[in-house]
Amino acid sequence: MSDSVFKDVESAPPIQVFQLTKLFLDSTDPNKVNLGVGAYRTEEGKPWVLPVVRAAELQMASDETLNHEYLPVAGLPDFRTAATRILLGQGHKVLAEGKVESFQALGGTGALRLGAAFLKNVMKFSTVYISDPTWENHRGVFQAAGFNDIKLYRYWDNETRGLNFAGMCEDLSNAPANAVVILHGVAHNPTGIDPTREQWRQIAQICKEKNLFVFVDCAYQGFASGSLEEDAWASRYLADQDIDMFVAQSFSKNFGLYNERVGNLVVISKDPKKLTEIRSQMEIQIRVVWSNPPNHGARIVTTVLNNTAFFEEWKGQILTMANRIKKMRQELLDNLKKLGTPGNWDHITKQIGMFSYTGLTEKQVEYLKSKSIYLLSSGRISMCGLTSKNVAYVAKTMDEAIRAYPRDESFSFVEFARQKLNPPEQGYNVVKTSVIIDGALEREMGENEFKLKDTESSESFIKIKMLGVLSSTSTPEAESKQCVTLDEEAEDGENVDLGEVQNILSIDTQAGTLRTSVKTFKTRSIQTVASDKVEPDTYKNRAIPARFEGTMMTPVYFDGIMITPEKLDVMLTEASKKGDNFSLPIKLQGGMLSTAFKAMSQTDKGDEPVPVKFHGKLQGLLEPNKDGQSVPVTFDGNMRKLE
């Protein structure tokens, strides 16, 4: 028998959230808990069909006027109207001015996919910004639609376990015109941290000034506060700003219609005259994907939203779900405090919506899974999976995991620097290691990959001249001092003399990310990295390959001071002849650049520059005896110790 055409097909990695559900269902442990799935559960841990949904279905079943004919391509008209009204509010000006169109979609995911397809195929947009972190499917949806430039904007601050608003604003301010920006309308997934209203106003202003295309993902209206009005505030405010925008609505959560796939894509156009053309193009996108949408779930939602009694009942049931989630947040926090669990866990109750971004490490997560508590490796938990019966067990197991695998066993650059590098009288706001880089920083982007450029081909290098600091992400106060925006933007082959400006070249030891705020490079947007010699998984999607040429001066210690140029050059030449990928691992250890290359010996040359050339890895060690997220780099120039 001849080989199958499928012989080279490899297994894709499992979809984590569904894999967790399978592990949960397969487990025979009576104490098992599923904290992965994003679906509401009752106090008994059971799925809940909303009573108002059952009532609507009974009414529909007895309505002999209903049938199973095809719906229009754009979907059930009454559903689209009612869904859009719930999102924007009855009297919103964009509705009154006729600036709104909508399209029924297969859940929130379908609405995102439809919008992405339109933006790529019709508008020819190619760049999208998603939050770091975000719902894992955002990247996949936009990649599938053809977006090849997917960037990150900072969102989560791991030190404060809150919003990195300054970083978010800086990244959005540096985004190019017509970049699509995915904003979570309410109850950010996975962090549960939303901007304040004042912060939303600033975000809207940036998007408007920079001509960014706003695409709101509104999957949890009602789930955060229990109020439809409160949870729609950000979407309504953005719609009020006279901008073109999309909103992806989902009724999976607030109606419990997970498997009915009920979604709505709301289109707001500054020019209402263009809605006819937009609709015609959107229907083409729909026709080649699902042709026209299913009826049953959309009919349920329409029946409830257009019936006053049903609508009031539904609002009460949303409040029931939201209040139970809040109750479980408080019970989890109370149990952790009762146990004296190390660390501050107040963020559990400060976060909102279905999920809590706990801050648990991967080792701690693995410990919980070994005790039949299933959650995402990121530490995100679904609060709906907690009940008054299992919350004590979950808290106890979290406590055990945190004590068995404390965060402190991972090297803390910030804590070390506080203790060793900064004199106490100077305070601890700025934790940094000063360096000077005078040369070229270059990157090459493939399809979601970054590779080292050929060092012989320098014509496409982006040459810069900069002063900067090699620093960790520490406190918000430090962040504001560290992130200095450049006045000039480097062009290919251009040297930018920054004078005394101190720009930031930073390493975030939590994420292993090499960053620079030089606008040309936009390195904070990197998600995936690979090279010909290194597997992408090594970097856990945070590392940035780069090449540095020039002089690096650092007030840190070395295991050796790069020996003599003659000796090193010989060694590199010999390695090159052998065809080896010669490397000198450089590890970030408490703000110290130390080389693990054994042949290097101490020298008393002091501040005398020592020319060096080497290829190696710049690493943020997250745990002892374990390679952290690594950044392949090439240094070509002088390195010397500063007193």
XYZ file of C-alpha atoms in Angstrom:
643
model
C 0.000 0.000 0.000
C 1.356 3.425 -0.919
C 2.001 6.033 1.725
C -0.882 8.247 2.724
C -0.692 11.871 1.684
C -1.119 12.570 5.397
C 2.044 10.702 6.419
C 3.919 13.880 7.346
C 1.097 15.414 9.381
C 2.256 15.973 12.940
C 0.122 16.245 16.051
C -0.661 19.791 17.096
C -0.286 20.707 20.752
C -3.520 20.199 22.711
C -5.755 23.188 23.384
C -4.938 23.677 27.026
C -8.325 24.615 28.439
C -10.050 21.623 26.800
C -7.191 19.324 27.753
C -7.726 20.345 31.380
C -11.401 19.455 31.120
C -10.466 16.014 29.788
C -8.012 15.483 32.651
C -10.720 16.538 35.090
C -13.307 14.174 33.612
C -10.823 11.286 33.523
C -9.748 11.795 37.130
C -11.175 9.455 39.776
C -10.098 11.699 42.662
C -13.214 12.636 44.687
C -11.583 16.003 45.500
C -10.952 16.994 41.882
C -11.652 20.614 40.919
C -11.806 22.148 37.435
C -10.612 25.762 37.534
C -9.805 25.924 33.836
C -13.029 26.120 31.880
C -14.603 29.528 31.366
C -18.168 28.535 32.141
C -20.428 29.331 35.081
C -21.067 26.655 37.692
C -23.584 26.491 40.530
C -22.709 26.147 44.210
C -22.891 22.396 43.584
C -20.328 22.700 40.779
C -22.919 21.946 38.089
C -23.681 23.733 34.798
C -26.618 26.128 35.114
C -29.294 26.580 32.484
C -30.758 29.973 33.288
C -34.462 29.638 34.203
C -35.287 32.497 31.838
C -33.633 30.572 29.003
C -35.788 27.525 29.743
C -38.884 29.720 29.803
C -37.961 31.301 26.468
C -37.371 27.889 24.900
C -40.758 26.648 26.096
C -42.412 29.710 24.585
C -40.548 29.183 21.315
C -41.517 25.501 21.208
C -45.200 26.405 21.267
C -44.872 29.143 18.621
C -46.058 27.551 15.385
C -44.919 30.544 13.329
C -41.265 29.623 13.839
C -39.504 27.456 11.269
C -36.066 26.270 10.202
C -35.611 28.333 7.068
C -32.252 29.971 6.321
C -31.655 33.235 8.105
C -30.366 36.254 6.168
C -26.593 36.232 5.655
C -26.187 39.010 8.238
C -28.292 37.082 10.730
C -31.601 37.380 12.539
C -32.572 41.079 12.268
C -34.412 41.258 15.599
C -31.443 39.661 17.352
C -28.933 42.078 15.841
C -31.050 45.063 16.818
C -31.674 43.888 20.382
C -28.070 42.807 20.971
C -26.702 46.126 19.731
C -29.190 48.008 21.920
C -27.995 46.110 25.016
C -24.396 46.979 24.210
C -24.754 50.665 23.380
C -27.881 51.616 25.301
C -31.223 52.675 23.874
C -30.393 56.346 23.427
C -26.769 56.277 22.295
C -26.029 58.970 19.740
C -24.429 56.621 17.187
C -27.727 54.718 17.038
C -29.700 57.924 16.640
C -27.328 59.119 13.909
C -27.552 55.847 11.973
C -23.850 55.063 12.276
C -24.252 51.438 13.400
C -24.534 48.119 11.589
C -24.302 44.645 13.088
C -23.789 41.051 12.002
C -24.750 37.865 13.797
C -21.729 35.625 14.343
C -20.794 32.254 15.807
C -20.124 33.426 19.337
C -17.591 36.020 20.366
C -14.858 34.093 18.556
C -16.837 34.210 15.330
C -17.398 37.948 15.730
C -13.663 38.473 16.199
C -12.864 36.276 13.206
C -15.384 38.040 10.996
C -14.045 41.447 11.978
C -10.451 40.324 11.472
C -11.255 38.928 8.013
C -12.891 42.204 6.973
C -9.991 44.292 8.275
C -7.440 42.120 6.481
C -9.212 41.337 3.224
C -11.113 44.569 2.665
C -9.188 47.216 4.601
C -5.783 45.579 3.957
C -4.703 46.100 7.563
C -1.855 43.847 8.667
C -0.849 44.945 12.185
C -2.764 44.139 15.347
C -1.893 44.897 18.970
C -3.053 42.516 21.692
C -2.532 42.880 25.424
C 0.212 41.032 27.277
C -1.268 38.745 28.475
C -4.535 38.178 26.662
C -7.042 35.454 25.859
C -4.927 32.907 23.981
C -7.304 32.747 20.999
C -6.842 36.414 20.063
C -3.509 35.634 18.441
C -4.816 32.529 16.683
C -7.893 34.279 15.308
C -5.924 37.132 13.769
C -3.213 34.836 12.445
C -5.875 32.709 10.767
C -7.321 35.853 9.201
C -3.942 36.651 7.647
C -2.466 39.205 10.036
C 1.309 38.715 9.944
C 2.327 41.497 12.322
C 0.924 40.687 15.745
C 2.345 42.844 18.502
C 1.913 43.066 22.255
C 1.145 46.070 24.368
C 2.038 45.889 28.035
C -0.874 45.314 30.383
C -0.070 43.204 33.442
C 2.403 44.354 36.090
C 3.648 41.239 37.834
C 5.196 43.216 40.684
C 1.978 45.003 41.663
C -0.346 42.366 40.179
C -2.236 45.212 38.622
C -2.421 47.247 35.428
C 0.787 48.553 33.857
C -1.011 51.621 32.571
C 2.104 53.652 31.771
C 3.503 50.797 29.700
C 0.182 50.280 27.950
C -0.061 53.957 26.994
C 3.533 54.083 25.793
C 3.128 51.030 23.589
C -0.138 52.256 22.075
C 1.398 55.697 21.524
C 4.194 54.049 19.536
C 1.823 51.983 17.386
C 1.600 52.901 13.688
C -1.506 54.465 12.170
C -4.208 51.957 11.172
C -2.911 49.350 13.579
C -5.797 47.361 15.040
C -5.929 47.449 18.851
C -7.826 44.737 20.697
C -9.282 46.159 23.913
C -11.161 44.064 26.469
C -14.436 45.881 27.059
C -14.874 44.585 30.607
C -13.427 41.882 32.879
C -10.079 41.509 31.132
C -9.228 37.890 30.354
C -7.077 36.533 31.956
C -6.089 39.214 34.492
C -9.463 40.467 35.719
C -7.920 43.959 35.886
C -9.703 46.761 34.012
C -8.666 50.382 33.484
C -10.453 53.024 35.527
C -12.825 55.376 33.732
C -10.175 58.096 33.671
C -7.690 55.623 32.218
C -10.222 54.604 29.573
C -10.505 58.278 28.622
C -6.742 58.451 28.133
C -6.717 55.205 26.131
C -9.466 56.558 23.869
C -7.534 59.785 23.347
C -4.383 57.907 22.344
C -6.296 55.701 19.906
C -7.948 58.735 18.365
C -4.771 60.816 18.097
C -2.720 57.933 16.679
C -5.483 56.872 14.272
C -5.627 53.351 15.682
C -8.527 51.063 14.824
C -10.308 50.073 18.026
C -11.686 46.536 18.203
C -13.409 45.860 21.519
C -13.902 42.301 22.748
C -16.959 42.412 25.010
C -17.501 38.856 26.244
C -18.600 39.452 29.835
C -21.199 42.226 29.924
C -22.977 41.854 33.277
C -20.476 39.351 34.676
C -18.120 41.885 36.242
C -20.419 44.070 38.318
C -23.776 42.367 37.822
C -24.957 45.471 35.948
C -25.371 45.575 32.174
C -25.020 49.354 32.228
C -21.875 49.475 34.350
C -20.119 46.784 32.347
C -20.906 48.481 29.022
C -19.430 51.836 30.071
C -16.102 51.495 28.248
C -17.696 50.287 25.006
C -20.245 53.099 25.102
C -17.615 55.725 25.880
C -15.401 54.593 23.003
C -18.400 54.612 20.653
C -19.029 58.214 21.708
C -15.596 59.393 20.516
C -16.420 59.810 16.816
C -14.137 56.985 15.716
C -14.554 53.988 13.444
C -14.576 50.825 15.534
C -15.765 47.231 15.940
C -17.191 45.505 19.002
C -17.382 41.709 19.289
C -20.265 40.671 21.546
C -20.738 37.254 23.096
C -23.809 35.822 24.818
C -22.095 32.612 25.871
C -21.441 33.754 29.426
C -24.289 36.085 30.344
C -26.939 33.755 28.864
C -25.122 30.483 29.558
C -25.492 29.598 25.871
C -21.993 28.210 25.470
C -22.747 25.598 22.826
C -25.275 27.675 20.884
C -22.556 30.071 19.615
C -24.418 33.355 19.841
C -22.354 36.408 18.946
C -22.735 39.798 17.316
C -20.244 42.026 15.510
C -21.139 45.690 15.931
C -19.712 48.089 13.341
C -19.596 51.818 14.051
C -18.724 54.107 11.141
C -18.064 57.825 11.422
C -19.634 58.119 7.979
C -23.097 56.480 8.010
C -23.172 56.630 4.202
C -20.500 53.911 4.063
C -22.535 51.333 5.984
C -24.143 49.999 2.799
C -20.735 49.219 1.297
C -19.497 47.821 4.603
C -22.492 45.502 4.815
C -21.999 44.232 1.278
C -18.345 43.414 1.935
C -19.060 41.886 5.335
C -21.664 39.566 3.834
C -19.063 38.313 1.350
C -16.798 37.412 4.278
C -19.691 35.605 6.004
C -20.790 33.738 2.887
C -17.481 31.911 2.461
C -17.192 30.896 6.123
C -20.570 29.949 7.642
C -22.827 31.235 4.851
C -25.531 32.230 7.315
C -25.772 31.770 11.076
C -27.792 29.333 13.212
C -31.169 30.339 14.575
C -31.877 28.709 17.935
C -29.519 30.530 20.310
C -30.086 33.892 18.664
C -33.854 33.347 18.910
C -33.542 32.648 22.651
C -31.613 35.881 23.212
C -34.059 37.852 21.079
C -37.053 36.437 22.948
C -35.592 37.416 26.316
C -34.358 40.876 25.311
C -37.651 41.843 23.670
C -39.908 40.618 26.490
C -40.034 43.000 29.454
C -40.736 40.306 32.051
C -38.092 37.967 30.662
C -35.589 40.818 30.443
C -35.998 41.771 34.106
C -35.733 38.116 35.117
C -32.540 37.769 33.083
C -30.945 40.781 34.750
C -31.657 39.221 38.126
C -30.023 35.962 37.075
C -26.941 37.802 35.796
C -26.666 39.434 39.211
C -26.942 36.012 40.856
C -23.988 34.735 38.820
C -21.883 37.854 39.389
C -22.530 37.806 43.139
C -21.563 34.152 43.469
C -18.281 34.854 41.695
C -17.590 37.767 44.063
C -18.449 35.557 47.026
C -15.964 32.901 45.931
C -13.244 35.512 45.482
C -13.745 36.602 49.066
C -13.868 33.046 50.415
C -10.650 32.113 48.628
C -8.898 35.188 50.003
C -10.245 34.555 53.510
C -8.981 30.967 53.454
C -5.518 31.991 52.261
C -5.298 34.617 55.002
C -6.463 32.112 57.592
C -3.677 29.761 56.512
C -1.118 32.548 56.616
C -0.151 31.812 53.037
C 3.055 33.681 52.128
C 2.532 36.723 49.936
C -0.184 39.298 49.434
C -3.327 37.868 47.852
C -5.552 40.949 47.946
C -5.494 41.078 44.147
C -7.926 38.137 44.117
C -10.755 40.382 45.307
C -9.557 43.449 43.410
C -9.871 41.606 40.119
C -13.293 41.301 38.494
C -15.190 38.921 36.267
C -14.940 35.208 35.730
C -11.175 34.799 36.128
C -8.425 35.480 38.628
C -4.822 35.846 37.503
C -3.347 34.405 40.666
C 0.354 34.884 40.023
C 1.076 31.220 40.748
C 4.262 29.932 39.105
C 4.349 26.965 36.746
C 5.807 24.736 39.462
C 3.038 25.752 41.830
C 0.449 25.070 39.129
C 1.929 21.628 38.522
C 1.681 20.890 42.236
C -2.017 21.806 42.208
C -2.591 19.586 39.181
C -0.897 16.714 41.008
C -3.613 17.168 43.642
C -6.363 17.056 40.968
C -6.895 20.820 40.857
C -6.811 21.746 37.180
C -5.917 25.269 36.053
C -4.013 26.951 33.229
C -0.217 26.986 33.397
C -0.357 30.796 33.521
C -1.972 30.555 36.962
C -5.345 31.797 35.701
C -8.266 30.223 37.514
C -11.964 30.308 36.757
C -13.689 31.515 39.896
C -16.816 29.682 38.754
C -15.119 26.370 39.506
C -14.894 27.237 43.195
C -17.668 26.348 45.618
C -18.070 26.697 49.362
C -17.388 22.954 49.541
C -14.079 22.937 47.663
C -12.616 26.400 48.293
C -10.904 25.348 51.529
C -9.250 22.419 49.743
C -8.102 24.664 46.898
C -6.715 27.263 49.321
C -4.945 24.585 51.371
C -3.359 23.111 48.250
C -2.326 26.558 47.020
C -0.734 27.179 50.408
C 1.168 23.888 50.181
C 2.359 24.694 46.649
C 3.511 28.173 47.585
C 5.433 26.893 50.603
C 6.916 23.956 48.669
C 7.918 26.085 45.678
C 8.231 29.657 46.950
C 8.824 32.480 44.532
C 11.938 33.365 46.507
C 13.716 30.272 45.200
C 13.752 32.046 41.876
C 16.417 34.712 41.824
C 14.923 38.158 42.343
C 16.930 40.829 40.554
C 14.912 43.573 42.190
C 15.376 42.242 45.702
C 19.087 41.649 45.166
C 19.561 45.136 43.806
C 17.693 46.603 46.742
C 19.999 44.819 49.136
C 23.319 45.065 47.307
C 23.372 47.690 44.594
C 21.513 50.680 46.004
C 22.669 52.319 49.217
C 19.707 52.350 51.637
C 19.760 56.126 51.937
C 19.132 56.438 48.204
C 15.930 54.431 48.296
C 14.893 51.624 45.993
C 12.947 53.324 43.252
C 15.452 52.824 40.453
C 16.906 49.351 40.167
C 19.260 49.267 37.234
C 22.654 48.401 35.846
C 24.101 51.180 33.725
C 25.463 50.404 30.293
C 26.412 52.299 27.200
C 25.693 50.881 23.780
C 27.177 52.693 20.812
C 26.563 50.737 17.664
C 23.896 48.782 15.850
C 20.858 46.894 17.015
C 19.299 44.780 14.335
C 16.399 42.401 14.041
C 14.865 40.410 11.264
C 11.235 39.424 11.260
C 9.889 36.345 9.568
C 6.412 34.926 9.986
C 6.020 35.378 13.726
C 9.717 34.627 14.150
C 12.817 36.688 14.723
C 16.199 35.525 13.497
C 19.710 36.874 13.784
C 20.742 38.753 10.700
C 23.722 37.684 8.671
C 26.517 39.613 10.329
C 28.163 40.111 6.940
C 25.163 41.991 5.550
C 25.208 45.310 7.328
C 23.462 47.470 4.758
C 20.047 46.861 6.308
C 21.116 47.383 9.900
C 19.278 49.983 11.892
C 22.166 51.903 13.374
C 21.720 53.802 16.584
C 23.839 55.584 19.106
C 22.398 55.508 22.563
C 22.985 55.785 26.257
C 20.904 53.478 28.355
C 20.481 51.227 31.311
C 20.212 47.493 31.589
C 17.494 47.181 34.170
C 14.806 45.058 35.683
C 11.173 46.005 35.862
C 10.739 47.140 39.437
C 8.211 49.623 40.774
C 5.793 51.936 38.953
C 7.853 54.856 40.238
C 10.971 53.352 38.743
C 9.179 52.595 35.506
C 8.319 56.247 35.025
C 11.940 57.221 35.573
C 13.332 54.492 33.364
C 11.145 54.764 30.294
C 12.445 57.850 28.511
C 11.052 58.253 25.015
C 13.497 59.155 22.269
C 12.981 62.416 20.431
C 14.236 60.960 17.186
C 13.520 57.721 15.420
C 16.338 55.832 13.755
C 16.088 55.197 10.044
C 17.907 52.407 8.239
C 21.594 53.230 8.080
C 21.168 56.384 10.148
C 23.009 57.226 13.330
C 20.867 58.970 15.907
C 22.909 60.942 18.413
C 20.879 61.116 21.582
C 23.331 63.256 23.463
C 22.654 62.956 27.163
C 19.268 61.285 26.758
C 19.088 58.087 28.789
C 17.027 55.611 26.865
C 16.040 52.268 28.301
C 17.301 48.905 27.257
C 15.779 46.640 29.857
C 15.528 43.012 30.812
C 12.379 41.960 32.586
C 13.479 39.018 34.711
C 9.890 37.874 35.097
C 9.321 37.534 31.370
C 12.875 37.186 30.123
C 12.254 39.985 27.674
C 14.880 42.225 26.124
C 13.278 45.585 25.530
C 14.091 48.967 24.127
C 11.857 51.984 23.777
C 13.515 53.001 20.508
C 10.439 53.372 18.353
C 11.922 51.735 15.285
C 12.466 48.455 17.042
C 9.247 48.170 19.059
C 10.724 45.189 20.820
C 7.960 45.044 23.409
C 5.729 43.650 20.705
C 7.683 40.418 20.307
C 5.796 37.212 21.037
C 7.634 34.325 19.389
C 11.316 33.862 18.721
C 13.330 31.293 16.869
C 16.692 30.863 15.193
C 18.226 28.192 13.027
C 20.014 26.738 16.044
C 17.459 27.155 18.793
C 14.012 25.708 19.311
C 11.313 28.392 19.829
C 10.005 26.710 22.970
C 13.307 27.462 24.677
C 12.232 31.049 25.041
C 8.661 30.541 26.143
C 7.597 33.190 23.619
C 9.236 36.143 25.303
C 12.869 36.316 24.068
C 14.176 38.683 21.413
C 17.229 37.784 19.321
C 19.376 40.824 18.646
C 22.859 41.808 17.599
C 24.849 44.523 19.325
C 27.915 46.210 17.918
C 29.950 48.706 19.837
C 31.155 49.402 23.330
C 29.356 48.167 26.392
C 30.498 49.532 29.731
C 28.974 48.098 32.834
C 29.502 48.567 36.587
C 29.035 44.875 37.253
C 31.215 41.890 37.976
C 32.545 39.285 35.616
C 33.887 35.810 36.262
C 36.693 37.029 34.042
C 37.249 40.247 32.196
C 37.104 38.814 28.697
C 40.791 37.763 28.705
C 42.974 39.150 25.908
C 41.681 40.009 22.477
C 44.294 37.811 20.832
C 43.336 34.729 22.826
C 39.637 35.257 22.313
C 39.962 35.940 18.605
C 41.915 32.716 18.171
C 39.280 30.737 19.997
C 36.521 32.200 17.891
C 38.415 31.502 14.719
C 39.030 27.909 15.721
C 35.390 27.423 16.611
C 34.361 28.922 13.320
C 36.585 26.548 11.382
C 34.940 23.617 13.081
C 31.559 24.892 12.020
C 30.487 25.189 15.629
C 28.099 27.774 16.937
C 30.552 29.239 19.412
C 28.807 30.608 22.459
C 29.561 32.248 25.747
C 26.517 32.031 28.013
C 25.909 35.279 29.831
C 23.518 35.035 32.746
C 21.697 37.806 34.521
C 22.399 37.231 38.175
C 21.244 40.025 40.417
C 22.176 42.727 37.987
C 25.566 41.167 37.370
C 26.682 40.122 33.936
C 28.779 37.054 34.603
C 30.169 34.749 31.986
C 30.241 31.016 32.478
C 33.170 30.657 30.091
C 35.779 28.860 32.208
C 38.865 29.849 30.213
C 38.427 33.478 31.163
C 40.579 34.625 34.019
C 40.763 37.658 36.237
C 42.816 40.551 35.052
C 43.869 43.750 36.699
C 43.447 45.872 33.611
C 40.858 47.949 35.426
C 38.907 50.213 33.116
C 40.957 49.456 30.026
C 38.555 48.340 27.302
C 38.988 44.769 26.133
C 37.778 44.126 22.573
C 35.627 41.027 22.434
C 33.554 39.165 19.910
C 31.244 36.417 20.948
C 27.883 34.850 20.350
C 25.927 33.809 23.389
C 22.781 34.013 25.401
C 21.635 36.780 27.678
C 19.415 35.090 30.218
C 17.088 36.055 33.022
C 17.296 33.137 35.435
C 13.883 32.518 36.908
C 14.864 29.470 38.923
C 18.160 28.041 40.195
C 19.941 25.581 37.933
C 17.509 26.201 35.128
C 17.961 28.141 31.933
C 15.459 30.939 31.935
C 14.053 32.708 28.927
C 17.146 33.330 26.808
C 18.003 35.987 24.289
C 20.556 35.079 21.615
C 22.909 38.031 21.184
C 26.141 38.908 19.489
C 28.496 41.436 21.055
C 31.137 42.949 18.827
C 33.135 45.676 20.459
C 34.654 46.651 23.772
C 33.459 45.640 27.200
C 34.981 47.101 30.296
C 34.356 47.327 33.985
C 33.381 50.691 35.444
C 34.280 51.600 38.991
